[in-house]
Tab-separated table of C-alpha atoms and ligand atoms in Angstrom:
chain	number	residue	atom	x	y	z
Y	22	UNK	CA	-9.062	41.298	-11.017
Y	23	UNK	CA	-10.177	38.474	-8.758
Y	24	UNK	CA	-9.522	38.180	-5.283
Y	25	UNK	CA	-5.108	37.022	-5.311
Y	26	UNK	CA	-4.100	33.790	-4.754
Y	27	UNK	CA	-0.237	32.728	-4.297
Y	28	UNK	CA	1.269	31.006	-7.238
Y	29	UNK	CA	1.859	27.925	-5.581
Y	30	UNK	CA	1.290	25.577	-2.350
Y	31	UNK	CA	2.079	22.384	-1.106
Y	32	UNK	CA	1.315	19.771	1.874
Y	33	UNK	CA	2.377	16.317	2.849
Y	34	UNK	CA	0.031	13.252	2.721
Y	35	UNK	CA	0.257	11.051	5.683
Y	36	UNK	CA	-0.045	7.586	7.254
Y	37	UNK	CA	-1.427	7.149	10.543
Y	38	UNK	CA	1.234	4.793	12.263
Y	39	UNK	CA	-1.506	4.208	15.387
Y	40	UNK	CA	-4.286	5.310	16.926
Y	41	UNK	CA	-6.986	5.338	13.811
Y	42	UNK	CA	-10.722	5.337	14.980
Y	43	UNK	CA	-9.340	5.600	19.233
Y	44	UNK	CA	-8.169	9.005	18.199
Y	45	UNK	CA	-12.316	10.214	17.472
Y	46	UNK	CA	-12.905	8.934	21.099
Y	47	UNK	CA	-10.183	11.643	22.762
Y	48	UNK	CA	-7.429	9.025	22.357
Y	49	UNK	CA	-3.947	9.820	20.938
Y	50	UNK	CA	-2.679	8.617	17.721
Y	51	UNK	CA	0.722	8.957	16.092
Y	52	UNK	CA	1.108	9.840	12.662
Y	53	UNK	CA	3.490	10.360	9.900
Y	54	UNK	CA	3.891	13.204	7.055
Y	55	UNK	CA	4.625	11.369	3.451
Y	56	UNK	CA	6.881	13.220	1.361
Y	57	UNK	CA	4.212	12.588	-1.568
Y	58	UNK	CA	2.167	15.319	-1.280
Y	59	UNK	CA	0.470	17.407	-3.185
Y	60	UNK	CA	1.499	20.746	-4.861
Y	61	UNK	CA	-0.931	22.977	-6.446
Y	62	UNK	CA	-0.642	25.930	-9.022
Y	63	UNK	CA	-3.113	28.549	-9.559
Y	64	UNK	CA	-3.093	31.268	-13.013
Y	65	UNK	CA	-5.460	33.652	-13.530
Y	66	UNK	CA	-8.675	32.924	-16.222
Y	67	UNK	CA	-9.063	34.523	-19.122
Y	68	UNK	CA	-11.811	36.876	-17.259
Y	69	UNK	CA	-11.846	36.731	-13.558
Y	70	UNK	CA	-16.015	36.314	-13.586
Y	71	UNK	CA	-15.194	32.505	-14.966
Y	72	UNK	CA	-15.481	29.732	-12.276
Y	73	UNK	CA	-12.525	28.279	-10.725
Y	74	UNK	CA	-11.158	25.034	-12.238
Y	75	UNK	CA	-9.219	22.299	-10.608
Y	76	UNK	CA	-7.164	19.515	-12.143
Y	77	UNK	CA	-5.489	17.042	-10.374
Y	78	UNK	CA	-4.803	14.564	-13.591
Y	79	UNK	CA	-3.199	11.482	-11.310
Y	80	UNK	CA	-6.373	11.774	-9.293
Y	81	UNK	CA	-8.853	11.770	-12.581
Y	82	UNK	CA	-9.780	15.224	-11.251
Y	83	UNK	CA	-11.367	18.036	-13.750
Y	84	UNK	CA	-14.457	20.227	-12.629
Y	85	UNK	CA	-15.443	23.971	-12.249
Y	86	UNK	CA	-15.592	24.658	-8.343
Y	87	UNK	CA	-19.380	26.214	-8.715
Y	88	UNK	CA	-21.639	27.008	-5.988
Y	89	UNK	CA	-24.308	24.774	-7.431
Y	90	UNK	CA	-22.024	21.924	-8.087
Y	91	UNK	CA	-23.058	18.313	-6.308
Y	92	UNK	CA	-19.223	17.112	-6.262
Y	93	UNK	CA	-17.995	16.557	-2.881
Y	94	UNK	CA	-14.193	18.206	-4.207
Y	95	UNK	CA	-16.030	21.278	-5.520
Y	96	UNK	CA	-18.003	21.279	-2.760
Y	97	UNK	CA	-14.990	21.140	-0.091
Y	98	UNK	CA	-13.111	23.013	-1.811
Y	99	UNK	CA	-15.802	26.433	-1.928
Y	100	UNK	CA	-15.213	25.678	1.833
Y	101	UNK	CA	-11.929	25.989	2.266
Y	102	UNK	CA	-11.937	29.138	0.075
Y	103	UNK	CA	-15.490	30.466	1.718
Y	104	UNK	CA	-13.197	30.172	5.533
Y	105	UNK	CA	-10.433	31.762	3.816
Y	106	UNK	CA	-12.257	34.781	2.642
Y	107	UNK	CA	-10.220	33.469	-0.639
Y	108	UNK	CA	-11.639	33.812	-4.571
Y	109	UNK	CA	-14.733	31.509	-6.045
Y	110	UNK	CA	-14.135	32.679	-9.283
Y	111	UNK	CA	-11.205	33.321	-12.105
Y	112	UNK	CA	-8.294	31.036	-11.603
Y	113	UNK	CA	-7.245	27.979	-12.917
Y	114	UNK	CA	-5.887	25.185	-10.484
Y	115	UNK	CA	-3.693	22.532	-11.362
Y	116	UNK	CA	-2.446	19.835	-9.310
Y	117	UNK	CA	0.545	17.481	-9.052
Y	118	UNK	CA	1.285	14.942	-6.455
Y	119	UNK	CA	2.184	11.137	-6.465
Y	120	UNK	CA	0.233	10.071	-3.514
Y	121	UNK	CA	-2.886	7.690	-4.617
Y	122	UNK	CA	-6.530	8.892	-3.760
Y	123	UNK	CA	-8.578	7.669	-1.243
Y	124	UNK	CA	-6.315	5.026	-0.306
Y	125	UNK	CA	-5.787	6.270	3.425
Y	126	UNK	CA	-3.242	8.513	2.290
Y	127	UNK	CA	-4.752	11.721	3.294
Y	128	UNK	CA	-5.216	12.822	-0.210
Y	129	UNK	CA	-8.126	14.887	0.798
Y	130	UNK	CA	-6.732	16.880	3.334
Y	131	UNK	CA	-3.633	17.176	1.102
Y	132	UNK	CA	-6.099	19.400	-1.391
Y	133	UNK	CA	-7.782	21.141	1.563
Y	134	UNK	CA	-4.456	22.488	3.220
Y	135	UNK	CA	-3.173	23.076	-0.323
Y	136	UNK	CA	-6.192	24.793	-0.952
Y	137	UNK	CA	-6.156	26.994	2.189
Y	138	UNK	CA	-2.600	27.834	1.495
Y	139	UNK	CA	-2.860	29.036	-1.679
Y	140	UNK	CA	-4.869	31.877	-0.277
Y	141	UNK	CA	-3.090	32.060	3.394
Y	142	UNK	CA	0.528	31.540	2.012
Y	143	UNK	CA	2.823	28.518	2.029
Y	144	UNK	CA	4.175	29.716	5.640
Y	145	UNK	CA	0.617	30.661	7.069
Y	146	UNK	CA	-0.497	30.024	10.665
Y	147	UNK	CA	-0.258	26.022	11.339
Y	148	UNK	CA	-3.421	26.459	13.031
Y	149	UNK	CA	-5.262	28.434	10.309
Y	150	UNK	CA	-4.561	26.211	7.948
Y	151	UNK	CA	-5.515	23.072	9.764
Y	152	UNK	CA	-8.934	25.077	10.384
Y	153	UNK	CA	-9.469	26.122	6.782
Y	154	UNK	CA	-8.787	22.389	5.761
Y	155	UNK	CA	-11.435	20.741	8.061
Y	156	UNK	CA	-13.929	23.223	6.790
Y	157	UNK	CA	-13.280	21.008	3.644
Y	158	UNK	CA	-12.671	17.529	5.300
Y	159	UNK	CA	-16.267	17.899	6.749
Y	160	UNK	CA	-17.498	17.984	3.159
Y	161	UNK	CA	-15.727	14.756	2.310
Y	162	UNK	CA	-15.854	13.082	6.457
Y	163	UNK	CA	-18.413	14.481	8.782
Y	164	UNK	CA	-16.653	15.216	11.404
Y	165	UNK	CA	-13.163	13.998	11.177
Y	166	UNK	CA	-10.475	14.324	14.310
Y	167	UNK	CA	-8.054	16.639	13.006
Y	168	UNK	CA	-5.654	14.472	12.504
Y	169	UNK	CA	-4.906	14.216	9.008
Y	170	UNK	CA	-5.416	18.149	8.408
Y	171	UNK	CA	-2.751	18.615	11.414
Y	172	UNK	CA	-0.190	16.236	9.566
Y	173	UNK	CA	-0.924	16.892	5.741
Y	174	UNK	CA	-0.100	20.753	7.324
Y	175	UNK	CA	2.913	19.716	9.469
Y	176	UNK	CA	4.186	17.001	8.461
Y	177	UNK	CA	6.923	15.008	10.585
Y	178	UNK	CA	5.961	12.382	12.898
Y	179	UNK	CA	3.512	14.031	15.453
Y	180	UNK	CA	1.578	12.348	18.025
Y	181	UNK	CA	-1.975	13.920	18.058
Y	182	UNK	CA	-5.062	14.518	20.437
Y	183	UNK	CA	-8.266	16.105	19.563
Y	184	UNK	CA	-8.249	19.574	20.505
Y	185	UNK	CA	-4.781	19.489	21.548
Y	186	UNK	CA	-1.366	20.817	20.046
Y	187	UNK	CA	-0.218	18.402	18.028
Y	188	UNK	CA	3.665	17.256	19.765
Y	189	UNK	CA	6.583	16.162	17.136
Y	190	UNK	CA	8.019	12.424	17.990
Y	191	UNK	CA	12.129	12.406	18.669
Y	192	UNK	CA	12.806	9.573	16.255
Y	193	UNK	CA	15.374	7.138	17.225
Y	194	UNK	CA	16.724	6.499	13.522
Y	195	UNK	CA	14.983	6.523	10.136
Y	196	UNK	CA	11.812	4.492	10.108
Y	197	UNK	CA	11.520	2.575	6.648
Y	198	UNK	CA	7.724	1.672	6.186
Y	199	UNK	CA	6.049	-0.067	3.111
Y	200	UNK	CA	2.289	1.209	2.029
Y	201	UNK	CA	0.492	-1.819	0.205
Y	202	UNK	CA	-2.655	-0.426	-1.664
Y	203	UNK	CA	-5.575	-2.930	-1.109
Y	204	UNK	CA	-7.299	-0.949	-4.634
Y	205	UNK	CA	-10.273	-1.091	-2.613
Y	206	UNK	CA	-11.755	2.060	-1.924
Y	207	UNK	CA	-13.968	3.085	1.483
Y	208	UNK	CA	-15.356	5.895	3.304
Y	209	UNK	CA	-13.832	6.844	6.243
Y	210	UNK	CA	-17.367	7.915	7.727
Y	211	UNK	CA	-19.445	4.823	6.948
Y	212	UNK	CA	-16.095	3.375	8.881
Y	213	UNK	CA	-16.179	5.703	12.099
Y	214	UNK	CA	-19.732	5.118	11.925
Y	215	UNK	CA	-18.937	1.100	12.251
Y	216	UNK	CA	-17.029	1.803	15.833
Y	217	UNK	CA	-19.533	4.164	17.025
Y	218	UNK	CA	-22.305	1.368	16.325
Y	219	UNK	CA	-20.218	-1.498	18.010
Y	220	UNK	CA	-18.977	0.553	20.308
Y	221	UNK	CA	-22.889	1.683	21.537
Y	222	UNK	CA	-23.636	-1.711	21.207
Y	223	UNK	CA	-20.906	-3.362	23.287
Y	224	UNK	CA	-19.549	-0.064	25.534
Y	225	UNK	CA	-18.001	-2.720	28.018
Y	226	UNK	CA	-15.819	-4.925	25.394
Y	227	UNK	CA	-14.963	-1.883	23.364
Y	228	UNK	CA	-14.307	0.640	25.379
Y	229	UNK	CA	-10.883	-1.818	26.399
Y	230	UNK	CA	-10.280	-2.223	22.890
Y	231	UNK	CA	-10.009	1.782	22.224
Y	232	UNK	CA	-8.262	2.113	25.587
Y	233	UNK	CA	-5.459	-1.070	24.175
Y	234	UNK	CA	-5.122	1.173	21.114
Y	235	UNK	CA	-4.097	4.207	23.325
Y	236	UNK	CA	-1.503	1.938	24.979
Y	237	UNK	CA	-0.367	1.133	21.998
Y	238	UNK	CA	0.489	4.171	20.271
Y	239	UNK	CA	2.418	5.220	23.699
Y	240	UNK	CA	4.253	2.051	23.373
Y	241	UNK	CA	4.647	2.404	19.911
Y	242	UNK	CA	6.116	6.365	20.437
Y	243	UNK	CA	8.513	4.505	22.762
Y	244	UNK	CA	9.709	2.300	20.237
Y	245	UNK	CA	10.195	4.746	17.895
Y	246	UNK	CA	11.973	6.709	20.116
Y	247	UNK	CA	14.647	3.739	20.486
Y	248	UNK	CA	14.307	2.831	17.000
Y	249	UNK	CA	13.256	-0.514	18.252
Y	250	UNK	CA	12.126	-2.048	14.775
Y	251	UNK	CA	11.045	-5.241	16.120
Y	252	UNK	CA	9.000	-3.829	19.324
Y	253	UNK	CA	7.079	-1.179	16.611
Y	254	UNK	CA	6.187	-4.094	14.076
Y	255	UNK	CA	4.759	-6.109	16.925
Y	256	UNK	CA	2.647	-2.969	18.236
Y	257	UNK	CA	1.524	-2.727	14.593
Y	258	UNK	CA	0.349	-6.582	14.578
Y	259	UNK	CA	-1.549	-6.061	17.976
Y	260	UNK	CA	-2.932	-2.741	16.530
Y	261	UNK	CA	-4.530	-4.871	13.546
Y	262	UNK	CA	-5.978	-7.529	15.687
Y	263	UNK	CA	-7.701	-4.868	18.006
Y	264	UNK	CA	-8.945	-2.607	14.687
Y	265	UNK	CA	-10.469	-5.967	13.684
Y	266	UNK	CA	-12.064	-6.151	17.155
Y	267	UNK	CA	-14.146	-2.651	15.971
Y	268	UNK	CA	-15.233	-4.327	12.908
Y	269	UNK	CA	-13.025	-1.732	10.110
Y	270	UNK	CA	-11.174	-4.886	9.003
Y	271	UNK	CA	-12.067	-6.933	5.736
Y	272	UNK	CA	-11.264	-10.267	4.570
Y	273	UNK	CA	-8.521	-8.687	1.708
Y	274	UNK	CA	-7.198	-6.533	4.360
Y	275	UNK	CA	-6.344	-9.504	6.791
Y	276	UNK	CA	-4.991	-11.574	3.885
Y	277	UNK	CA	-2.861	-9.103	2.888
Y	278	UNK	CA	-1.691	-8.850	6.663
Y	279	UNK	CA	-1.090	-12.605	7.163
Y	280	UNK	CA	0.421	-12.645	3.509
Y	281	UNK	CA	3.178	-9.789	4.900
Y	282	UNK	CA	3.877	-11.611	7.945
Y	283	UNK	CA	4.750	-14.698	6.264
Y	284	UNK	CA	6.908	-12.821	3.295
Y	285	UNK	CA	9.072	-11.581	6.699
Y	286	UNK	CA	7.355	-8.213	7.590
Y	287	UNK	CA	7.987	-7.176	11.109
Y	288	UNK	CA	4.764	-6.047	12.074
Y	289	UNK	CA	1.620	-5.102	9.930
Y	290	UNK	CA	-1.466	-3.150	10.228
Y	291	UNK	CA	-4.527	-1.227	8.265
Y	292	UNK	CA	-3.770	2.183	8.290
Y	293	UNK	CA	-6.476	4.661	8.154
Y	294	UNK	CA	-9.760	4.090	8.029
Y	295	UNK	CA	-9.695	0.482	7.179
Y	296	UNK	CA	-12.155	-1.678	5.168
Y	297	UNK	CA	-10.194	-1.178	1.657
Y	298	UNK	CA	-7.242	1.709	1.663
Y	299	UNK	CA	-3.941	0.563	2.376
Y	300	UNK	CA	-2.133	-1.874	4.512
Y	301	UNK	CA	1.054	-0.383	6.134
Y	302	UNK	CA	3.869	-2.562	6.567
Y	303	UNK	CA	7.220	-2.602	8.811
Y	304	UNK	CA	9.609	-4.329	6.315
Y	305	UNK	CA	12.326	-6.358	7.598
Y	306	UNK	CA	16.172	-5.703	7.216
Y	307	UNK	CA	16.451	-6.463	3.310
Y	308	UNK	CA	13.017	-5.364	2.122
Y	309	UNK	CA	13.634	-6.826	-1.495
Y	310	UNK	CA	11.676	-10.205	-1.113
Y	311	UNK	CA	8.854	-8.256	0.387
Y	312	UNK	CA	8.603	-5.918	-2.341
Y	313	UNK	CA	8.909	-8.110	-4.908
Y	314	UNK	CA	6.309	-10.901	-3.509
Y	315	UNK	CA	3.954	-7.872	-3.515
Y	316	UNK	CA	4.550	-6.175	-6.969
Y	317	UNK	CA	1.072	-6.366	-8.309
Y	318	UNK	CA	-0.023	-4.191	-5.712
Y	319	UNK	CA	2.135	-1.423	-6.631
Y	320	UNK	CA	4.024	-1.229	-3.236
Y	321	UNK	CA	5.306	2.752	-1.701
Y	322	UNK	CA	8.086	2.471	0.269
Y	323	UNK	CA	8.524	5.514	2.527
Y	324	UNK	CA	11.564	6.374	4.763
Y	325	UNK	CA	10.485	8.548	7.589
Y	326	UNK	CA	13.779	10.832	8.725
Y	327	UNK	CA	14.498	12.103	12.392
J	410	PMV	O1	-9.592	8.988	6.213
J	410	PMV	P1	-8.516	8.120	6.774
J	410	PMV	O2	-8.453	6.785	6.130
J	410	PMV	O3	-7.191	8.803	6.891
J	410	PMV	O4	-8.967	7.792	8.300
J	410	PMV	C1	-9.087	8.808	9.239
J	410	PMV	C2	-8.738	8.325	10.588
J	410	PMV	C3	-9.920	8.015	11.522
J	410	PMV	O5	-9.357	7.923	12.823
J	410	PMV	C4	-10.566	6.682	11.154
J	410	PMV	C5	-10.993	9.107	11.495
J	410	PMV	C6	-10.547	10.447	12.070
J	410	PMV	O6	-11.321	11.408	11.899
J	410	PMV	O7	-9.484	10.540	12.712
């Protein structure tokens, strides 16, 4: 018999409202759980000595999880099982979920916390699971925040500081948000390594900028808080300019941003780690126009509940 795994697990994927790249710096950010997540399945082998297998078919996911294996999934993946004490061989894993890959989504540490709860249990230790998921995320980040292991485990809306507990938001009424897909893809560590350079470059301009980001996810929280739709997509419009200020922008990013504006968004920003991924969108009132001028691009709508 191989070492047990529960039959089935599941986490959120998540947007990050504010606060992307301040956050690595000891700033807060304020993020949202998406009700896309990801579930995963695990039978037993045909013999337990046979290597694990994952597939996730929306992702175009299909490999053995071996020790020798250069793929960054297998690779995070034996981590999250290695911190678990959980099985490296004789189960098959199969995955479902609707949320894209690598689009900002948290789709990484959607498989990680999976992962780690398919050996911990679905109601395991919050903070067990968050650690058994950035064992993974280092694989695929460096050395990310937290953040989206903390939210793809949590979900809700939770404003987040490194090292801290992570503190749920009081929502002031459902939050309807629209998540544009740029189809370009980045790496969020090529990104945070952007800021770091600009930011060792020009400490005295950018330290302000990653100081106005802090401000803005308070003021954002506050908005939220009175459901204060207009107030939120303005704080999401600033949030853009100042991301652009650390150089994680792109050309089809900001188009996409101006483009929103003008087809009556409230408020618009990159969400993530910026440079392709997604932009995330405050809709106005009657969202229809806006979703429709922006078919192509496959739009998510998402309504985050108190
Ligand atoms: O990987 P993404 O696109 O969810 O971006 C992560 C957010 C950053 O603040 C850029 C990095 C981090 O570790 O928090």
């Amino acid at each position: 018999m191989p070492i047990p795994l529960f039959e089935r697990a599941e986490a959120c994927g998540k947007v990050i409202l504010l606060g992307e790249h301040s956050v690595v710096y000891g700033h807060p950010a304020v993020a949202a759980g998406l009700p896309q997540g990801l579930c995963l399945h695990a039978e037993p082998r045909a013999r337990p000595d046979l290597p694990i297998t994952l597939a996730i078919p929306q992702w175009d996911l299909d490999l053995e999880l071996r020790a020798d294996s250069e793929h960054p999934v297998a690779r995070a993946c034996l981590e999250v099982l290695g911190h678990c004490d959980g099985p490296v061989t004789g189960w098959a894993l199969r995955g479902t979920t609707c949320l894209p890959a690598r689009a900002g989504l948290g789709s990484s540490a959607a498989l990680t916390v999976a992962l780690a709860r398919l050996v911990l249990g679905q109601d395991a230790d919050l903070d067990d699971v968050v650690e058994a998921s950035l064992a993974g995320e280092r694989v695929f980040h460096g050395e990310p925040s937290g953040l989206d292991s903390r939210v793809a485990a949590q979900g809700g809306v939770l404003r987040f500081v490194r090292g801290a507990p992570a503190e749920p938001v009081a929502l002031g009424g459902p939050l309807p948000l629209v998540l544009l897909p740029s189809g370009i893809p980045r790496s969020t560590a090529t990104q945070v390594a952007k800021v770091r350079a600009r930011l060792e470059r020009r400490p005295t301009i950018i330290r302000p900028v990653l100081s106005a980001l802090a401000a803005a996810v308070d003021a954002g929280i506050d908005a939220i808080g009175r459901h204060d739709l207009d107030a939120l997509g303005e704080i999401f419009s600033v949030a853009h300019a100042l991301l652009a200020g650390l150089d994680v922008s792109s050309a089809a990013l900001d188009a996409l941003q101006a483009a929103a504006l003008a087809a009556g968004a409230r408020g618009a920003k990159l969400t993530g780690a910026g440079g392709g991924g997604c932009l995330l969108i405050l809709p106005p009132a009657d969202p229809a126009p806006l979703l429709a001028e922006f078919r192509v691009h496959a739009p998510l709508s998402v309504e985050v509940h108190p």
